[in-house]
Amino acid sequence: MTRTSATRIAVRASGGRDYEVVIGSGLLDHVGVEAREAAPGVRHWVVIADHTVDELYGDRVSRSFGASDVSVRRLTFPAGERHKTRDTWASLTDRLLDLAVGRDGGIVALGGGVAGDLAGFVAATYMRGIPVVQVPTSIVAMVDSAVGGKTGVDTPLGKNLVGAFHAPARVVVDPATVETLPRAQRSEGLAEAAKHGAIIDDGYAREIRLHAGALLDGRPSVVEPVVRRSIEIKAEVVSQDEREGGLREVLNFGHTLGHAFEAASDYRLPHGHAVAVGMVCEARLGESLGLTAPGTADELRTLLEALELPVAPPAGWDPASVLGFVQADKKVRDGKARVVLLECMGRVAPAAPGWAHPVAPNVMRELLDSA
Ligand code: NAD
Ligand code: GLY
């Protein structure tokens, strides 16, 4: 792969901060060139990754800057969602201060969604904001978190409660890195790709189902076009609505109930599994309300099963507890949850106004009792 044969997708962002997502196997060796081109004012680059990803790819990314007139340093943190905290943010920020990185600094966020959100939030806040180049290495990060500018950390009260919008200067995606990703992580990431098919492109959903085995095996020739199509979809949505004032809501399909299942399990249910179950339940909800074409939930279930994802709530779950989390969601209005519903596979049912439908607690409870 040469840099020039990579795919480039333009993303619109507010304040003249439009950026490019560049996609191609082997691009890890070109991160330095891409970063310098996107943020020419940066003199001191700092690559932030978790220990696992740093070990695998940190050297390669640092070397990609070549023997140039910019400095490149590496900072790491322990892998895992439980380290996406204000403490880790503070530690990384203090280490940047120790390194005397100033306003001419820039961050490379290398890794999964945790590194992307955390390092992105460091970049959003350090010296009131320095450039970040997102280099996603998990499927979740490639198809979802690296594009769109949402950054942040978790707190004991919930996920992503403290954060900022900070558009990346560039996103550099090397789908070959998926080869080292554990199969369970690939499966989780593919839940978000399936969501893109379900909300916007039925044909894409069918492609994912057809190639599910090869995708789970991480075969690069199959992973790359899927990652590219998902990024095209996400880029199109966030270009139209960066701050989630309207269309970006459609990306929440499966997430109202998914987040509630995840929280009710005390975060033992992996996010991708929670979203898969949430999508099936929300499709059934749409069918019961007469908004979603009959058979859509079954179609979705078949797709998710092919991706080795669960399609029913975990054993021992408590509908009352899940309902409690649904009703505590920050998007609840007048006591009603707001849920994105499908018209059919590949199309979201418009609400008036917007894209999320108000659902009364008794209707939600009925759905949960029958799940
Ligand atoms: P993660 O970053 O913890 O990565 C999962 C695991 O895979 C980690 O152990 C990591 O070290 C490892 N890993 C990553 N890439 C690897 C590779 N190529 N080879 C081997 N191991 C690799 O989690 P994730 O699933 O990537 O992302 C989840 C996070 O993303 C959550 O915090 C979620 O809130 C966030 N997210 C953010 C957005 C957004 O818009 N900002 C969207 C979706 C998800
Ligand atoms: N992951 C949903 C969003 O980026 O808005």
Coordinates of C-alpha atoms and ligand atoms in Angstrom, one line a residue:
M1 CA 0.0 0.0 0.0
T2 CA 1.2 3.4 -0.9
R3 CA -0.2 6.5 0.8
T4 CA -1.6 7.7 -2.5
S5 CA -3.6 4.5 -3.1
A6 CA -5.4 4.8 0.3
T7 CA -9.1 5.8 0.4
R8 CA -9.8 9.3 1.6
I9 CA -13.1 10.4 3.1
A10 CA -13.9 14.0 3.9
V11 CA -15.7 14.9 7.2
R12 CA -17.3 18.3 7.9
A13 CA -16.8 19.8 11.3
S14 CA -17.7 23.1 12.9
G15 CA -15.3 26.1 13.1
G16 CA -13.5 25.2 9.9
R17 CA -12.1 22.0 11.4
D18 CA -13.0 19.7 8.5
Y19 CA -10.8 16.7 8.4
E20 CA -10.0 13.6 6.4
V21 CA -10.2 9.9 7.2
V22 CA -7.6 7.9 5.4
I23 CA -8.1 4.2 5.1
G24 CA -5.7 1.5 3.8
S25 CA -3.8 -1.6 5.0
G26 CA -0.2 -0.7 5.9
L27 CA -1.0 2.9 6.7
L28 CA 0.5 2.5 10.2
D29 CA 3.8 3.2 8.5
H30 CA 2.5 6.5 7.2
V31 CA 1.0 8.0 10.4
G32 CA 3.9 10.4 10.8
V33 CA 3.5 11.8 7.2
E34 CA -0.3 12.1 7.6
A35 CA 0.0 13.7 11.1
R36 CA 2.5 16.3 9.9
E37 CA 0.5 17.1 6.8
A38 CA -2.7 17.6 8.9
A39 CA -1.1 19.6 11.7
P40 CA 2.0 21.3 10.3
G41 CA 2.4 23.6 13.3
V42 CA 3.1 20.7 15.7
R43 CA 6.7 20.3 16.9
H44 CA 6.2 17.8 19.6
W45 CA 4.1 14.7 19.0
V46 CA 3.1 12.4 21.8
V47 CA 1.7 8.9 21.0
I48 CA -0.8 7.8 23.7
A49 CA -1.8 4.1 23.7
D50 CA -2.7 1.4 26.2
H51 CA 0.1 -1.0 27.2
T52 CA -1.2 -3.8 24.8
V53 CA -1.5 -1.6 21.7
D54 CA 1.8 0.2 22.5
E55 CA 3.6 -3.1 22.7
L56 CA 2.1 -4.2 19.3
Y57 CA 2.3 -1.0 17.3
G58 CA 3.9 1.9 19.3
D59 CA 7.4 1.4 17.7
R60 CA 6.0 1.3 14.2
V61 CA 4.0 4.5 14.7
S62 CA 6.9 6.4 16.3
R63 CA 9.2 5.3 13.5
S64 CA 6.7 6.5 10.9
F65 CA 7.7 10.1 11.8
G66 CA 11.2 9.3 10.4
A67 CA 14.3 11.3 11.4
S68 CA 12.6 14.6 11.2
D69 CA 12.7 17.9 13.0
V70 CA 9.8 17.0 15.3
S71 CA 10.1 15.1 18.5
V72 CA 8.0 12.0 19.1
R73 CA 7.4 10.5 22.5
R74 CA 5.2 7.8 23.9
L75 CA 2.9 7.6 26.9
T76 CA 1.0 4.6 27.9
F77 CA -1.8 3.5 30.4
P78 CA -3.2 0.2 31.5
A79 CA -5.7 -1.4 29.0
G80 CA -9.4 -1.6 29.7
E81 CA -12.5 0.5 30.2
R82 CA -11.9 0.8 33.9
H83 CA -8.9 3.0 33.1
K84 CA -11.0 5.5 31.1
T85 CA -11.2 7.8 34.1
R86 CA -10.4 11.3 35.2
D87 CA -7.4 9.8 37.1
T88 CA -5.8 8.4 33.9
W89 CA -6.6 11.7 32.2
A90 CA -4.9 13.6 35.0
S91 CA -1.9 11.3 35.0
L92 CA -1.4 11.6 31.2
T93 CA -1.8 15.4 31.4
D94 CA 0.7 15.7 34.2
R95 CA 3.2 13.6 32.2
L96 CA 2.7 15.9 29.2
L97 CA 3.5 18.8 31.5
D98 CA 6.6 17.0 32.8
L99 CA 7.7 16.6 29.2
A100 CA 7.3 20.4 28.8
V101 CA 4.9 19.9 25.8
G102 CA 3.5 23.3 25.0
R103 CA 0.9 24.7 22.6
D104 CA 3.0 23.3 19.8
G105 CA 2.3 19.8 20.9
G106 CA 0.0 17.2 19.3
I107 CA -1.4 13.9 20.3
V108 CA -1.6 10.6 18.3
A109 CA -4.4 8.5 19.9
L110 CA -3.4 5.0 19.0
G111 CA -5.7 2.0 19.9
G112 CA -9.3 1.1 20.6
G113 CA -12.1 3.3 21.6
V114 CA -10.8 3.8 25.2
A115 CA -7.4 5.2 23.9
G116 CA -9.3 7.3 21.4
D117 CA -11.8 8.8 23.9
L118 CA -9.2 9.3 26.6
A119 CA -6.3 10.7 24.5
G120 CA -8.8 12.7 22.5
F121 CA -10.0 14.3 25.8
V122 CA -6.4 14.9 26.9
A123 CA -5.9 16.7 23.5
A124 CA -9.2 18.6 23.9
T125 CA -8.2 20.0 27.3
Y126 CA -4.4 20.3 27.3
M127 CA -3.4 23.9 26.9
R128 CA -7.1 24.6 26.0
G129 CA -6.8 22.2 23.1
I130 CA -4.1 20.8 20.9
P131 CA -4.5 18.7 17.7
V132 CA -5.2 15.0 17.9
V133 CA -4.7 12.4 15.1
Q134 CA -6.9 9.4 15.7
V135 CA -5.3 6.0 14.8
P136 CA -7.9 3.4 15.6
T137 CA -6.8 -0.3 15.9
S138 CA -10.1 -2.0 17.1
I139 CA -13.2 -2.4 14.9
V140 CA -15.2 -0.3 17.4
A141 CA -12.7 2.5 17.1
M142 CA -12.4 2.3 13.3
V143 CA -16.2 2.1 12.5
D144 CA -17.4 4.3 15.3
S145 CA -15.4 6.2 17.9
A146 CA -12.5 7.6 15.9
V147 CA -14.8 9.6 13.6
G148 CA -17.1 12.3 14.9
G149 CA -15.1 14.1 17.5
K150 CA -16.7 12.8 20.7
T151 CA -14.1 12.4 23.5
G152 CA -14.3 11.8 27.2
V153 CA -14.0 9.7 30.3
D154 CA -16.3 7.7 32.6
T155 CA -17.2 8.5 36.2
P156 CA -18.6 6.2 38.9
L157 CA -22.1 7.4 38.0
G158 CA -21.9 6.3 34.3
K159 CA -20.0 6.1 31.0
N160 CA -18.8 9.1 29.1
L161 CA -20.3 11.6 31.5
V162 CA -17.4 14.1 31.3
G163 CA -16.1 15.0 27.9
A164 CA -15.8 17.4 25.0
F165 CA -16.3 17.5 21.2
H166 CA -12.8 17.8 19.7
A167 CA -12.6 17.1 16.0
P168 CA -9.4 15.2 15.0
A169 CA -7.0 16.8 12.7
R170 CA -7.0 13.5 10.7
V171 CA -8.0 9.9 11.2
V172 CA -5.6 7.2 9.9
V173 CA -7.1 3.7 9.7
D174 CA -5.0 0.6 9.0
P175 CA -7.5 -2.3 8.8
A176 CA -4.6 -4.8 8.9
T177 CA -4.3 -4.1 12.7
V178 CA -7.6 -6.1 13.1
E179 CA -5.5 -9.3 12.6
T180 CA -4.1 -9.0 16.1
L181 CA -7.5 -8.1 17.7
P182 CA -9.0 -11.0 19.7
R183 CA -12.1 -12.6 18.0
A184 CA -14.4 -11.5 20.8
Q185 CA -13.4 -7.9 20.2
R186 CA -14.0 -8.2 16.5
S187 CA -17.4 -9.6 17.1
E188 CA -18.2 -6.6 19.4
G189 CA -17.1 -4.1 16.9
L190 CA -19.1 -5.7 14.1
A191 CA -22.3 -5.0 16.2
E192 CA -21.8 -1.3 15.3
A193 CA -21.1 -2.1 11.7
A194 CA -24.4 -4.2 11.7
K195 CA -26.1 -1.1 13.2
H196 CA -24.9 1.0 10.2
G197 CA -26.5 -1.5 7.8
A198 CA -29.7 -1.6 9.8
I199 CA -30.2 2.1 9.9
I200 CA -28.9 3.2 6.5
D201 CA -27.9 0.4 4.0
D202 CA -29.8 -2.9 3.8
G203 CA -27.4 -4.1 1.1
Y204 CA -24.4 -3.5 3.4
A205 CA -26.2 -5.5 6.2
R206 CA -26.5 -8.4 3.8
E207 CA -22.8 -8.1 2.8
I208 CA -21.8 -8.3 6.5
R209 CA -24.0 -11.4 7.0
L210 CA -22.5 -13.0 3.9
H211 CA -19.0 -12.5 5.0
A212 CA -19.5 -12.9 8.8
G213 CA -17.1 -15.8 9.1
A214 CA -14.2 -14.0 7.4
L215 CA -14.9 -10.8 9.3
L216 CA -14.7 -12.7 12.6
D217 CA -11.5 -14.3 11.4
G218 CA -10.1 -10.8 10.8
R219 CA -9.3 -11.5 7.1
P220 CA -8.0 -8.1 5.9
S221 CA -9.4 -8.3 2.3
V222 CA -12.9 -8.6 3.8
V223 CA -12.4 -6.3 6.9
E224 CA -11.2 -3.4 4.8
P225 CA -14.3 -2.8 2.6
V226 CA -16.5 -3.2 5.7
V227 CA -14.5 -0.7 7.7
R228 CA -14.6 1.7 4.7
R229 CA -18.4 1.5 4.2
S230 CA -19.1 2.0 7.9
I231 CA -16.8 5.0 8.0
E232 CA -18.6 6.4 4.9
I233 CA -21.9 6.1 6.7
K234 CA -20.7 7.6 10.0
A235 CA -18.8 10.4 8.2
E236 CA -22.0 11.3 6.2
V237 CA -24.1 11.4 9.4
V238 CA -21.7 13.4 11.5
S239 CA -20.9 15.8 8.7
Q240 CA -24.6 16.7 8.6
D241 CA -25.0 16.9 12.4
E242 CA -21.8 17.1 14.4
R243 CA -23.4 18.0 17.8
E244 CA -26.2 15.5 17.8
G245 CA -28.9 18.1 17.3
G246 CA -30.8 15.9 14.8
L247 CA -29.7 13.2 12.4
R248 CA -26.8 12.0 14.5
E249 CA -29.5 10.5 16.8
V250 CA -30.0 7.7 14.3
L251 CA -26.6 6.3 15.5
N252 CA -28.3 5.6 18.8
F253 CA -30.4 2.8 17.4
G254 CA -30.1 -0.2 19.8
H255 CA -28.4 2.1 22.4
T256 CA -31.3 3.2 24.6
L257 CA -32.0 -0.3 25.7
G258 CA -28.4 -1.4 25.1
H259 CA -27.1 1.1 27.6
A260 CA -29.8 0.1 30.1
F261 CA -28.9 -3.6 29.8
E262 CA -25.2 -2.7 30.1
A263 CA -25.8 -0.6 33.3
A264 CA -28.2 -3.1 34.8
S265 CA -25.5 -5.8 34.5
D266 CA -23.1 -3.5 36.3
Y267 CA -21.1 -3.2 33.1
R268 CA -20.4 -7.0 33.1
L269 CA -22.3 -7.3 29.8
P270 CA -19.9 -6.1 27.1
H271 CA -21.0 -3.0 25.2
G272 CA -21.3 -4.7 21.8
H273 CA -23.4 -7.5 23.3
A274 CA -25.7 -5.0 25.0
V275 CA -26.1 -3.1 21.7
A276 CA -26.9 -6.3 19.8
V277 CA -29.6 -7.2 22.4
G278 CA -30.8 -3.6 22.4
M279 CA -31.2 -3.6 18.6
V280 CA -33.3 -6.7 18.5
C281 CA -35.5 -5.4 21.4
E282 CA -35.9 -2.0 19.7
A283 CA -36.8 -3.7 16.4
R284 CA -39.5 -5.7 18.2
L285 CA -40.7 -2.6 19.9
G286 CA -41.0 -0.9 16.5
E287 CA -42.9 -3.9 15.2
S288 CA -45.3 -3.9 18.1
L289 CA -46.0 -0.1 17.6
G290 CA -46.7 -0.7 13.9
L291 CA -43.7 1.5 12.8
T292 CA -41.3 -1.3 11.8
A293 CA -42.0 -3.8 9.1
P294 CA -42.9 -7.3 10.4
G295 CA -40.0 -9.6 10.2
T296 CA -37.3 -6.9 10.7
A297 CA -36.4 -8.1 14.2
D298 CA -35.9 -11.7 12.9
E299 CA -33.7 -10.4 10.0
L300 CA -31.6 -8.5 12.5
R301 CA -31.4 -11.5 14.8
T302 CA -30.1 -13.7 12.0
L303 CA -27.4 -11.1 11.1
L304 CA -26.3 -10.7 14.8
E305 CA -26.2 -14.4 15.4
A306 CA -23.9 -14.8 12.4
L307 CA -21.6 -12.3 14.1
E308 CA -21.6 -14.5 17.3
L309 CA -23.5 -11.8 19.2
P310 CA -26.2 -12.4 21.7
V311 CA -29.8 -11.6 20.7
A312 CA -31.6 -12.0 24.0
P313 CA -31.0 -10.5 27.5
P314 CA -28.5 -12.4 29.7
A315 CA -29.7 -15.1 32.2
G316 CA -31.0 -13.7 35.4
W317 CA -31.7 -10.2 34.2
D318 CA -34.3 -8.1 35.9
P319 CA -36.8 -6.1 33.7
A320 CA -37.5 -3.7 36.5
S321 CA -33.9 -2.8 36.9
V322 CA -33.5 -2.3 33.1
L323 CA -36.6 -0.1 33.0
G324 CA -35.1 2.0 35.8
F325 CA -32.0 2.7 33.8
V326 CA -34.1 3.4 30.6
Q327 CA -36.1 6.0 32.6
A328 CA -32.9 7.5 34.1
D329 CA -31.4 8.1 30.6
K330 CA -30.4 11.7 30.0
K331 CA -32.6 11.8 26.8
V332 CA -35.9 11.0 28.7
R333 CA -38.4 13.8 28.1
D334 CA -41.7 14.2 30.1
G335 CA -41.1 10.7 31.6
K336 CA -40.9 9.1 28.2
A337 CA -37.8 7.3 26.8
R338 CA -36.7 8.4 23.3
V339 CA -36.0 5.5 21.0
V340 CA -34.7 5.3 17.5
L341 CA -36.9 2.8 15.6
L342 CA -36.5 1.2 12.2
E343 CA -39.0 1.5 9.4
C344 CA -37.4 -1.7 7.9
M345 CA -33.8 -3.0 7.5
G346 CA -31.8 -0.1 6.1
R347 CA -34.2 2.7 7.0
V348 CA -35.0 4.6 10.2
A349 CA -38.6 5.6 11.0
P350 CA -38.7 9.4 11.2
A351 CA -40.2 10.9 14.3
A352 CA -41.8 14.3 14.5
P353 CA -39.6 16.1 15.3
G354 CA -36.3 14.4 14.8
W355 CA -35.5 10.7 14.8
A356 CA -36.2 9.4 18.3
H357 CA -39.8 8.2 19.3
P358 CA -41.2 8.9 22.7
V359 CA -42.1 5.6 24.5
A360 CA -44.2 5.5 27.7
P361 CA -42.8 3.5 30.6
N362 CA -45.8 1.0 30.5
V363 CA -45.1 0.2 26.8
M364 CA -41.4 -0.3 27.6
R365 CA -42.3 -2.5 30.6
E366 CA -44.5 -4.7 28.4
L367 CA -41.7 -5.1 25.9
L368 CA -39.2 -6.0 28.6
D369 CA -41.5 -8.5 30.2
S370 CA -41.9 -10.3 27.0
A371 CA -38.2 -10.2 26.0
Ligands
NAD1 P1 -10.7 -0.8 24.1 O1 -10.1 0.4 23.6 O2 -10.6 -1.1 25.5 O3 -10.1 -2.0 23.2 C1 -10.5 -3.3 23.5 C2 -9.2 -4.2 23.8 O4 -8.6 -4.5 22.6 C3 -8.2 -3.5 24.7 O5 -7.7 -4.5 25.6 C4 -7.1 -3.1 23.7 O6 -5.8 -3.1 24.3 C5 -7.2 -4.2 22.7 N1 -6.8 -3.8 21.3 C6 -7.2 -2.7 20.6 N2 -6.7 -2.8 19.4 C7 -6.0 -4.0 19.3 C8 -5.3 -4.6 18.2 N3 -5.3 -4.2 17.0 N4 -4.7 -5.8 18.5 C9 -4.8 -6.4 19.8 N5 -5.5 -5.8 20.8 C10 -6.1 -4.6 20.5 O7 -12.2 -0.9 23.7 P2 -13.0 -0.7 22.3 O8 -14.0 -1.8 22.2 O9 -12.1 -0.5 21.1 O10 -13.8 0.7 22.5 C11 -14.8 0.8 23.5 C12 -14.7 2.3 24.0 O11 -15.1 3.1 22.9 C13 -15.7 2.6 25.1 O12 -15.1 3.3 26.1 C14 -16.8 3.4 24.4 O13 -17.4 4.3 25.2 C15 -16.0 4.1 23.3 N6 -16.8 4.6 22.2 C16 -16.7 5.9 21.9 C17 -17.4 6.4 20.8 C18 -17.3 7.8 20.4 O14 -18.1 8.3 19.6 N7 -16.4 8.6 21.0 C19 -18.2 5.5 20.0 C20 -18.3 4.2 20.4 C21 -17.5 3.7 21.5
GLY2 N1 -21.4 6.4 18.7 C1 -22.5 7.3 18.5 C2 -22.0 8.7 18.0 O1 -20.9 8.8 17.7 O2 -22.8 9.6 18.0

